[in-house]
Coordinates of C-alpha atoms in Angstrom, one line a residue:
X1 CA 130.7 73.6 106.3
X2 CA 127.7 71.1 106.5
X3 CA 124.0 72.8 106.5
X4 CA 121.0 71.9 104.9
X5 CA 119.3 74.3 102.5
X6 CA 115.4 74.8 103.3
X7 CA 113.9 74.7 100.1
X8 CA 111.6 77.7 99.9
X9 CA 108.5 77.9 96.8
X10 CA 107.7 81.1 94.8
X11 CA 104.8 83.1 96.6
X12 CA 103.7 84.8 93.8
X13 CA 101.2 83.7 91.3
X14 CA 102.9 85.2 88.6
X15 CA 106.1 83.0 89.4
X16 CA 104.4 79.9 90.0
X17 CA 102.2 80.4 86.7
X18 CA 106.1 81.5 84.7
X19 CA 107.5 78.6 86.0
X20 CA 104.4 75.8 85.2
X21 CA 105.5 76.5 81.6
X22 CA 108.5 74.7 81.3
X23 CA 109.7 75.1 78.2
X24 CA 111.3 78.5 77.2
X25 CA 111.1 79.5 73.8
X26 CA 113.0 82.5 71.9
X27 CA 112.1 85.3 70.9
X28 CA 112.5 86.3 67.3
X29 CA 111.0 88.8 65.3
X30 CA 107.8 89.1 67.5
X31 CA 107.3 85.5 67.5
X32 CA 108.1 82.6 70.3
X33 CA 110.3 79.8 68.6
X34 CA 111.8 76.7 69.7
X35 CA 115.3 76.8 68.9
X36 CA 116.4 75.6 65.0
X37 CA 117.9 72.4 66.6
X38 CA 115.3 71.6 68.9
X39 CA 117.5 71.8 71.5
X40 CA 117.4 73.0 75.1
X41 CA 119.5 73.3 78.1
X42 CA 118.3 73.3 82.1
X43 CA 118.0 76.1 84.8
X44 CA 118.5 75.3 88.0
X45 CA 118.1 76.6 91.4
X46 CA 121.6 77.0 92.6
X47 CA 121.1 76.3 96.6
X48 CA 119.1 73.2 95.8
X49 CA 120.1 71.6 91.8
X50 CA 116.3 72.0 91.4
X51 CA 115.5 72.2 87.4
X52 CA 113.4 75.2 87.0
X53 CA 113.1 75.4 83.3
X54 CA 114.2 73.9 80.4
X55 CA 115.7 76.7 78.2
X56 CA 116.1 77.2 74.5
X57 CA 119.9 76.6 73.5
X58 CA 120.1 79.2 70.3
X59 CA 122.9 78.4 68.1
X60 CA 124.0 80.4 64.4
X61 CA 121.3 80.4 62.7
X62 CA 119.0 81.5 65.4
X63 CA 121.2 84.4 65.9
X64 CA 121.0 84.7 62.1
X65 CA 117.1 84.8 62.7
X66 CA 116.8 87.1 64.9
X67 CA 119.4 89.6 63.9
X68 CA 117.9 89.9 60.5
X69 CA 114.1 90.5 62.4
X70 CA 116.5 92.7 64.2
X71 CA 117.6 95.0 60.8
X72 CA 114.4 94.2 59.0
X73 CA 112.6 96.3 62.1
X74 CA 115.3 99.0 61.9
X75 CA 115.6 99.4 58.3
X76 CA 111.6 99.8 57.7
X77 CA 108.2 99.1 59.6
X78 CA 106.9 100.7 62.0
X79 CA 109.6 101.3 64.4
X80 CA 111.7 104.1 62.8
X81 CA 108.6 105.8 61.8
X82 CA 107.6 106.6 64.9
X83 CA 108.2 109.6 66.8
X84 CA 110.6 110.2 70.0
X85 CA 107.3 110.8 71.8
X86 CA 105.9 107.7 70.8
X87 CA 109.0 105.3 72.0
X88 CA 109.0 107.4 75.0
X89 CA 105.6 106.3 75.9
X90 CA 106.6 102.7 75.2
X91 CA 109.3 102.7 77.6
X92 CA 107.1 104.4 79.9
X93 CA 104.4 101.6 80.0
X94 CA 107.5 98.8 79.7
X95 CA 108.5 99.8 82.7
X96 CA 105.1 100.0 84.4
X97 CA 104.8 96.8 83.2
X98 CA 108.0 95.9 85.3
X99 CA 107.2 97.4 88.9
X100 CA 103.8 96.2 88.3
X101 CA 105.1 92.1 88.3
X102 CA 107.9 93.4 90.4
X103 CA 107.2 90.3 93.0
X104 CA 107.2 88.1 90.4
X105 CA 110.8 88.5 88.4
X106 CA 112.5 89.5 92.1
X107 CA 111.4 85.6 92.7
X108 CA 112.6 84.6 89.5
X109 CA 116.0 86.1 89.7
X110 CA 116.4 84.8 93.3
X111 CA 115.7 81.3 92.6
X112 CA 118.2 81.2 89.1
X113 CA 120.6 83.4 90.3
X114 CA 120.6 82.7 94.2
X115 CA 120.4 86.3 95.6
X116 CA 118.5 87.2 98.5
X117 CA 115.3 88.1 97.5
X118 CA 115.4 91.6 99.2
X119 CA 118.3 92.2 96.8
X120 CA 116.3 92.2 94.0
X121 CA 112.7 93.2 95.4
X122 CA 114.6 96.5 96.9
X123 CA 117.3 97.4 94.9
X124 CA 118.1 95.9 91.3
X125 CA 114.4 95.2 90.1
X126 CA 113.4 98.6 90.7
X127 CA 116.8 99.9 89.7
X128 CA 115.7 98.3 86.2
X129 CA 112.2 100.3 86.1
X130 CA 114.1 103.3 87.3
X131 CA 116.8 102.6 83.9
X132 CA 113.4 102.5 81.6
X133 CA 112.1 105.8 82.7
X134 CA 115.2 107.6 82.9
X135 CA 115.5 106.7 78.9
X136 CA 112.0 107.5 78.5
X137 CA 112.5 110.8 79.1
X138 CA 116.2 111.1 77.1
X139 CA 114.2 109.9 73.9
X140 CA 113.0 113.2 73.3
X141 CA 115.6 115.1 74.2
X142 CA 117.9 113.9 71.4
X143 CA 118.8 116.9 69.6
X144 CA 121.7 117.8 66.8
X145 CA 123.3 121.2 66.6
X146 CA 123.3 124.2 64.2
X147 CA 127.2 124.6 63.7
X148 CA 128.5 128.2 62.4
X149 CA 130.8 127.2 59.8
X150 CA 134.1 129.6 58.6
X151 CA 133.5 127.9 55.2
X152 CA 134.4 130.8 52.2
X153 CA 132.3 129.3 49.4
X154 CA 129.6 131.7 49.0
X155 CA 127.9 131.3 45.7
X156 CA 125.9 134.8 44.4
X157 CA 122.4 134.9 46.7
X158 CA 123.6 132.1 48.3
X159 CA 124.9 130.8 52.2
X160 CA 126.7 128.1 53.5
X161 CA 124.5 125.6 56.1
X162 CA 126.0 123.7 58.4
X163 CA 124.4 120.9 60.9
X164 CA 124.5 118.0 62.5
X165 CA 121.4 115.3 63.6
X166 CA 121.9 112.4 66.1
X167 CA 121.0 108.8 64.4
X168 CA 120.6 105.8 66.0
X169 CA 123.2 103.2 65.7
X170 CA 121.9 100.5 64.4
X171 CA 121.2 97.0 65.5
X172 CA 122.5 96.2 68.7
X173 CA 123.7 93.1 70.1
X174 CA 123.2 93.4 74.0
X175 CA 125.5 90.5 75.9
X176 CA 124.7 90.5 79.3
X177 CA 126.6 88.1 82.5
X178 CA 124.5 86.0 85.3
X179 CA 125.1 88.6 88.6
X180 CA 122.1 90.9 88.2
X181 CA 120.6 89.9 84.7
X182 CA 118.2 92.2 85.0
X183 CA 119.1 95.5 85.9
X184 CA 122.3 95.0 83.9
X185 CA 120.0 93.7 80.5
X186 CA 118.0 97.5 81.6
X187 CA 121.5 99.7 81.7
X188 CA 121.7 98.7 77.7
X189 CA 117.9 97.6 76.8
X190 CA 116.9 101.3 77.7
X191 CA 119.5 103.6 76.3
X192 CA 119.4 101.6 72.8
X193 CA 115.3 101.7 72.8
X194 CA 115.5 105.4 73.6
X195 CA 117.9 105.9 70.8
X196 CA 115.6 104.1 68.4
X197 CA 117.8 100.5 67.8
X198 CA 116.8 97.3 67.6
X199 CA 118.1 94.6 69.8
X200 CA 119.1 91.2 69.7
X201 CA 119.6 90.4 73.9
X202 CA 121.5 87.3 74.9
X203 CA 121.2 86.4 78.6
X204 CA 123.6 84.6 80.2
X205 CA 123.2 80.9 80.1
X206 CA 122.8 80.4 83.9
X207 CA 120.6 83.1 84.1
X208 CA 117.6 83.5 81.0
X209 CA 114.7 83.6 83.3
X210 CA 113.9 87.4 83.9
X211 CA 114.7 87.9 80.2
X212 CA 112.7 85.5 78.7
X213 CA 109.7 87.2 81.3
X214 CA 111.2 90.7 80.2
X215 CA 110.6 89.6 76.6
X216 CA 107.2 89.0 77.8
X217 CA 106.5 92.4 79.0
X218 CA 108.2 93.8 76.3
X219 CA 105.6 92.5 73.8
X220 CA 102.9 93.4 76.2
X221 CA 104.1 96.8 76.3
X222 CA 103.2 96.8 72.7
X223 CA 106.9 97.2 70.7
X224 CA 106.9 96.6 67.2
X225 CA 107.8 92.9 65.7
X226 CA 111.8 92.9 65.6
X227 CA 112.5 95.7 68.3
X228 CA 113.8 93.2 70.9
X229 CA 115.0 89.4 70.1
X230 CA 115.8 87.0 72.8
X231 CA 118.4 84.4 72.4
X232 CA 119.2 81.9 75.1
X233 CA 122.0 79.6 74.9
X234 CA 125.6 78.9 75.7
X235 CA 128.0 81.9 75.3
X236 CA 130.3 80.5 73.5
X237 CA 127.9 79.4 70.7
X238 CA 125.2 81.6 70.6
X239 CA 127.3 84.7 72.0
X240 CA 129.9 84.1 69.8
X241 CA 128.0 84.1 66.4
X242 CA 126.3 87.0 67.7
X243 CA 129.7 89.0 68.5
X244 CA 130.5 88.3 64.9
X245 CA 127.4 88.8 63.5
X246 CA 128.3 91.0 59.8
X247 CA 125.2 92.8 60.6
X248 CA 125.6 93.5 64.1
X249 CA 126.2 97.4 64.5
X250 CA 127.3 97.3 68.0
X251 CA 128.3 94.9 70.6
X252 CA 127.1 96.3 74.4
X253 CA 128.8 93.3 76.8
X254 CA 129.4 93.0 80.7
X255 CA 130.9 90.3 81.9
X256 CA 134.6 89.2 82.2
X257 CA 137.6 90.4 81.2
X258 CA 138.8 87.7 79.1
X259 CA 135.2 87.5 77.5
X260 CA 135.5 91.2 76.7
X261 CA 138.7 90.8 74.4
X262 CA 137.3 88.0 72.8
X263 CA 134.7 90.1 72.2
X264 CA 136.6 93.1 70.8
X265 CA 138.3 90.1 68.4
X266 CA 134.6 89.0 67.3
X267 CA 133.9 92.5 66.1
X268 CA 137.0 93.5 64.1
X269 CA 135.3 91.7 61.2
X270 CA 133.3 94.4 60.4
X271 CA 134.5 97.0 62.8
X272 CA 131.4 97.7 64.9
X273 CA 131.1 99.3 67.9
X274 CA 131.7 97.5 71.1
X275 CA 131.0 99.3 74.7
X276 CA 132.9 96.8 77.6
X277 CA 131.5 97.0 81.1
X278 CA 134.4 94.6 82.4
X279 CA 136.2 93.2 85.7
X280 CA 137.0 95.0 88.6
X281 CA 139.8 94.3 91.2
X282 CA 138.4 97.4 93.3
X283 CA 140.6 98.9 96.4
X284 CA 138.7 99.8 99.7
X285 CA 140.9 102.6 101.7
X286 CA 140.3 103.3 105.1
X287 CA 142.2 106.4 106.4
X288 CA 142.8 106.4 109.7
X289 CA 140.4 109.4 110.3
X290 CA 137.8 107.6 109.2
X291 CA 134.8 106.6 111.1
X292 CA 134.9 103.1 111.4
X293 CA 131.6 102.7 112.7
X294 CA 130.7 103.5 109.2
X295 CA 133.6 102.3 107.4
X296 CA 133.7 98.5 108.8
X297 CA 129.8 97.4 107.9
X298 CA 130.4 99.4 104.9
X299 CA 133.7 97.7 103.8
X300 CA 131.9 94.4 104.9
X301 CA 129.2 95.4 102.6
X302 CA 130.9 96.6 99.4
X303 CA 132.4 92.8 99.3
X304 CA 129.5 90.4 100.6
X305 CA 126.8 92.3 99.2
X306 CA 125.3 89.5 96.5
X307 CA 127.9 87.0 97.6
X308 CA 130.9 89.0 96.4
X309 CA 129.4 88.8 92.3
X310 CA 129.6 92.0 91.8
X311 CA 132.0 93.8 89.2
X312 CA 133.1 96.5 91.5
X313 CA 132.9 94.4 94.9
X314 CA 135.3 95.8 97.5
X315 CA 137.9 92.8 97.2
X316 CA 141.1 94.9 98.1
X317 CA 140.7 96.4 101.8
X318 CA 143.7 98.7 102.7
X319 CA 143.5 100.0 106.1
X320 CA 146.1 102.6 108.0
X321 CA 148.0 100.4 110.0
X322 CA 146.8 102.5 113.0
X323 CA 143.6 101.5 112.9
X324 CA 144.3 97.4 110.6
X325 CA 143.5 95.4 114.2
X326 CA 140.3 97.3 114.7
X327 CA 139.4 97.4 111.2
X328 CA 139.9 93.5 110.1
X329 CA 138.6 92.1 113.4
X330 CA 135.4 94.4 112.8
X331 CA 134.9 93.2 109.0
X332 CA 135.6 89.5 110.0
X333 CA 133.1 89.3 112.5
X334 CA 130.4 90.7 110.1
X335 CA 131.6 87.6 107.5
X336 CA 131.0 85.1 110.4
X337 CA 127.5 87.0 111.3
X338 CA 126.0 86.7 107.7
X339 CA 123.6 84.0 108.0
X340 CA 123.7 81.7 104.5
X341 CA 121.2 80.0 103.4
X342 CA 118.1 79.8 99.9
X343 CA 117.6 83.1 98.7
X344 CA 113.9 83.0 99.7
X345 CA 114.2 82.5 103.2
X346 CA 113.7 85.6 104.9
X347 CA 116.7 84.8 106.8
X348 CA 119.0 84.8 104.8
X349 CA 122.0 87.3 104.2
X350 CA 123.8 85.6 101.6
X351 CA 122.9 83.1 98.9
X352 CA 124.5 80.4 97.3
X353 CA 126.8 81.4 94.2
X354 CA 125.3 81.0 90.6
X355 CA 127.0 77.4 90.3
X356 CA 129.2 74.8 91.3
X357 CA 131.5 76.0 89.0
X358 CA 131.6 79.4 90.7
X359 CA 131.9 78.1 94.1
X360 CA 135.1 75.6 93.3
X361 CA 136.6 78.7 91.3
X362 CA 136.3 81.0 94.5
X363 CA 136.8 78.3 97.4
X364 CA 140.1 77.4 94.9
X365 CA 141.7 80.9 95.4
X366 CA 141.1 80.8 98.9
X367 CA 142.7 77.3 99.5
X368 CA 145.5 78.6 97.2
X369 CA 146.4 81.9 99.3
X370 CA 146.5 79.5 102.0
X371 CA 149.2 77.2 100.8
X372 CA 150.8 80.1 99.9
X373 CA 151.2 81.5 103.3
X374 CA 148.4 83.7 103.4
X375 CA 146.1 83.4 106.9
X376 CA 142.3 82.8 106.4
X377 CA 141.3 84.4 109.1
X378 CA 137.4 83.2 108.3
X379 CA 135.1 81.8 105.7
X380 CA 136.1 80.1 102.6
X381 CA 134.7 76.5 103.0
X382 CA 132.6 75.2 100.5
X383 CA 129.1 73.8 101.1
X384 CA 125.5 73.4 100.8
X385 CA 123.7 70.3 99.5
X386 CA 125.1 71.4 95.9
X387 CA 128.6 72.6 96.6
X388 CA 127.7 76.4 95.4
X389 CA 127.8 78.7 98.7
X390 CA 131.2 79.6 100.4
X391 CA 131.5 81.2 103.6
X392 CA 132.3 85.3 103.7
X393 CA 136.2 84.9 103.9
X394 CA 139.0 87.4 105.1
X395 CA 142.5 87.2 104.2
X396 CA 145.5 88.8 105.5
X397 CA 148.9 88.2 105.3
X398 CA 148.8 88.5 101.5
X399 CA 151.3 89.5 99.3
X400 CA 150.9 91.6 96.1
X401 CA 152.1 88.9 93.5
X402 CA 149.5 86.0 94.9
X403 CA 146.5 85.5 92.7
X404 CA 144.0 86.1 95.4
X405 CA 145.2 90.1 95.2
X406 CA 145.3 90.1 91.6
X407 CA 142.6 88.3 90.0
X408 CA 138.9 88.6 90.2
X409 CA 137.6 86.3 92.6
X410 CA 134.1 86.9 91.6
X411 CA 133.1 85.8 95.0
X412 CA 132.5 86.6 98.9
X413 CA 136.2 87.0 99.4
X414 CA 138.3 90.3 100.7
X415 CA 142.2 90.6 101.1
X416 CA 143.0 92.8 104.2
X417 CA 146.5 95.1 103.7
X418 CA 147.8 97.5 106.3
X419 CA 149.7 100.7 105.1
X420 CA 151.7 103.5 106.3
X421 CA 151.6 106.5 104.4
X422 CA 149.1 107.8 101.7
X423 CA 151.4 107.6 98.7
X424 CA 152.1 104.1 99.5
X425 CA 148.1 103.0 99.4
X426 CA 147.9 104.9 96.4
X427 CA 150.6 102.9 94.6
X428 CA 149.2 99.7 95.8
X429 CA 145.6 100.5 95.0
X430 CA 146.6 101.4 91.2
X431 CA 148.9 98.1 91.4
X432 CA 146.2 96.6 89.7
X433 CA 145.6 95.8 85.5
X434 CA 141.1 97.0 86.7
X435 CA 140.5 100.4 87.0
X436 CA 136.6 99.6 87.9
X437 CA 135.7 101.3 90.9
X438 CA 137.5 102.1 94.5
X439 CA 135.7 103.5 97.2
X440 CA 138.0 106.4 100.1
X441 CA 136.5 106.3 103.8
X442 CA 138.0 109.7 105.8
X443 CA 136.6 112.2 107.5
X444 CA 138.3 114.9 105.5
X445 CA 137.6 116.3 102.6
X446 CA 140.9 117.5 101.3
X447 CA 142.0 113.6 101.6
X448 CA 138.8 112.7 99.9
X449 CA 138.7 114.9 97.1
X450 CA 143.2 114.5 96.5
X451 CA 142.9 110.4 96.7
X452 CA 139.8 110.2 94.2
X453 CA 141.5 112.3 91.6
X454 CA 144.6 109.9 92.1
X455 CA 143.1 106.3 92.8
X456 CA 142.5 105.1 88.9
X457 CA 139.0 104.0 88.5
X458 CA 135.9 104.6 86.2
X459 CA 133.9 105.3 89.7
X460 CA 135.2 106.1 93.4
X461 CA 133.1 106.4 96.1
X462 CA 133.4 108.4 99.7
X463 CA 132.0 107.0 102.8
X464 CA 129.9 104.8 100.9
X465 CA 130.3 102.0 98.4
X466 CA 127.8 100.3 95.3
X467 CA 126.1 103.8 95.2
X468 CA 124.5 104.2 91.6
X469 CA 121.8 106.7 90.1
X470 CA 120.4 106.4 86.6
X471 CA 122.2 109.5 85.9
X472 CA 125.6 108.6 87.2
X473 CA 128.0 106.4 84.3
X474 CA 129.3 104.1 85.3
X475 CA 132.3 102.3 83.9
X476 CA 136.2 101.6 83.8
X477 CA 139.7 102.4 82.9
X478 CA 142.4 100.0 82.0
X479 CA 141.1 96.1 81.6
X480 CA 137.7 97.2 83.2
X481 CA 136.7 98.5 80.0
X482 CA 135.5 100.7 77.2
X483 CA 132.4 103.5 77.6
X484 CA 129.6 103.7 80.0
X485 CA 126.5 102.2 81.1
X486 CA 123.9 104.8 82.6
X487 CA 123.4 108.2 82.4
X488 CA 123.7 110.2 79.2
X489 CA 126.9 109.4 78.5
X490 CA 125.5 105.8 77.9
X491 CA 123.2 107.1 75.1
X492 CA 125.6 108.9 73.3
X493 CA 126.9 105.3 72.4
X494 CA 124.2 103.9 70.6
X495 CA 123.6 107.5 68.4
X496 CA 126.4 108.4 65.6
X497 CA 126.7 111.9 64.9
X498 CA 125.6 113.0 60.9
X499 CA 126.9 116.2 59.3
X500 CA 125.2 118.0 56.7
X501 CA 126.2 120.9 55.2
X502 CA 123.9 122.5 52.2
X503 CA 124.3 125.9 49.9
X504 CA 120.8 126.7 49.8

């Protein structure tokens, strides 16, 4: 593939004013630091290699920093002291403060992570204000309950009290991966907030723009000193130390697999709590009922969408062998109409991948399926003036042991399987160690509502694919994780339950 990238500036003021600042400090304890090392690391556009910042690189003892401002704001101050009211109305204006430079960080995002900008103007920026209010309103509606105990002691003119109250966690180290940085930094930002932690947020390192800008907002919402820390660096420095950190209450990570169990390793130390949000391998069924009019732009989608980096992208599509011909040929020629190009052209459908890195990794497995006999029937060239887009591929004639079908690409890249019978796409859509998401497309609802109880994933979706509310967990089973982002459920895991019981 040989194209030139047209090199589009930021329209907004706010960008253009963001980026004019080069350096990016952390944020610790209310301050803006240069790293204890004085060292930094660059951003870059990934469709041109253009250097858009240079970042803080955090190491140990900046985590030490900012995880003691961290417990020093939890433990006393003016944060604990205030009232659910009170950090409900601070969430409330954050997230004002959000939709209000809403241009702004959708620009930002695009040009470090490569995403067409409608993808975050439309859908994850506001998905990130949408995470702040939902919280907003959860943080007073955090109640204990009176408890009815059968406990006999029953001194003379006295009774036996029983309750429990709802406490917040602690300090929380939120690790969050490079493929929406900021709605995923919202999904555990909000729920820990609401709760009443403190935070200490690591970014990835190819993506620290909207946080360090979050961080920003955050300290123009007017948050106490300590609430929120921001460390850039590399993950396996920075991220580490804080994974470990002894006074770290709980770890909140998406990202890889692998990354997760190192992870869950890191915090044995002192057993705190880790919540996973991890790969996905995620089947796409098609029954042959289904309408495909829907069904192929939406099978299309749940796999290109953001260039394939997306934790539950549809990268297993099984279709009824009645309908395979129709169904691949449909889905191919939407790959080969996606038009790729720099996230800020208006044109574009699909942006570069976050790095060079990325790209080889994803145009690797394709080149692999193909020595191994597998047909690539489009896309999957590498190309650009950096090396980091890839064309939408399709592959069929797969088989179940190749790596393509059993590892997370991470990438624009969908394996196509015809099947027979029902109990035979069940078998091979749970022939997977992720349990992240799967998504059923039928016309009936008896097949709909039998195959979601039996496909085994955190999520499965019906005529649809990538469908979130702020109400809706969302999460896995097997390697895709442990507990849930969003919804209630999601602050339930930064509060631990307290008993008291009094003879009074």
């Amino acid at each position: 593939m040989t194209f030139v990238v047209r090199s589009v500036e930021p329209q907004t003021e706010g960008a253009k004013a963001f980026l004019a600042k080069r350096r990016k400090q952390l944020f610790i304890g209310g301050a803006w630091v240069d790293a204890a090392g004085g060292d930094t690391f660059p951003t870059k556009d990934p469709a041109t290699g253009v250097v858009l910042a240079d970042i803080a690189k955090g190491g140990a003892a900046d985590v030490d920093a900012a995880v003691a401002a961290a417990r020093k704001a939890f433990d006393g101050g003016e944060w604990p002291s205030l009232t659910p009211m009170q950090r409900s109305r601070l969430l409330w204006t954050l997230a004002d403060l959000i939709e209000a430079n809403i241009d702004e960080l959708a620009e930002l995002e695009t040009l470090d992570q490569g995403k067409p900008l409608y993808v975050g103007r439309w859908a994850e920026i506001p998905g990130a204000v949408n995470q702040f209010r939902y919280y907003a309103g959860l943080a007073t509606a955090i109640e204990g309950r009176t408890i009815d105990s059968s406990i006999n002691y029953q001194p003379a003119s006295k009774q036996v009290a029983s309750w429990t109250l709802r406490e917040p966690v602690g300090v929380v180290a939120a690790i969050v991966p490079w493929n929406s940085p900021l709605v995923l930094t919202a999904m555990k930002l909000a729920p820990a907030l609401a709760a009443g932690c403190t935070v200490v947020l690591k970014p990835a390192e190819d993506t620290s723009l909207t946080a360090v800008r979050l961080a920003e907002l955050v300290q123009q919402a007017g948050f106490p000193a300590g609430v929120l820390n921001l460390i850039t660096g590399l993950g396996g420095e920075a991220g580490a130390a804080l994974a470990a950190h002894p006074d770290v209450d709980k770890v909140a990570f998406t990202g890889s697999t692998p990354t997760g169990r190192a992870i869950l390793d890191a915090a044995k130390g002192n057993l705190k709590k880790v919540s996973l949000e991890l790969g996905g391998k995620s089947p796409v069924v098609i029954l042959p009922d289904a309408d495909l009019d829907l069904a192929i732009p939406g099978a299309a989608n749940a796999i290109f969408f953001n260039a394939g980096q997306v934790c539950v992208a549809g990268s297993r599509l099984y279709a009824h062998r009645s309908i395979y011909d129709r169904v691949v040929e449909g889905v191919a020629a939407q790959a080969r109409g996606l038009q790729l190009g720099h996230g800020l052209d208006p044109a574009t459908h699909m942006g570069p991948l976050v790095s060079r890195k990325q790209a080889d990794r994803v145009a690797g497995f394709v080149a692999g399926a193909a020595a191994a006999g597998a047909e690539v029937l489009t896309g999957g060239v590498q190309g650009g003036d950096e090396g980091t887009f890839v064309t939408p591929a399709v592959v069929a004639r797969v088989t179940p042991d190749m790596a393509i079908v059993r590892e997370e690409v991470f990438g624009p890249v969908v394996v196509v399987q015809a099947y027979d019978e029902i109990d035979e796409v069940v078998a091979a859509a749970n022939d997977s160690e992720y349990g992240l998401a799967a998504s059923i497309w039928t016309e009936s609802l008896s097949h709909a509502h039998r195959l979601s109880r039996r496909i085994k994933a955190g999520t499965v979706w019906i005529n649809c694919h990538s469908m979130y509310d702020n109400s809706l967990p969302i999460g896995g089973v097997k390697a895709s994780g442990w507990g849930r982002d969003s919804g209630q459920v999601a602050l339930d895991g930064y509060l631990e339950w307290k008993t008291v019981c009094a003879v009074v």
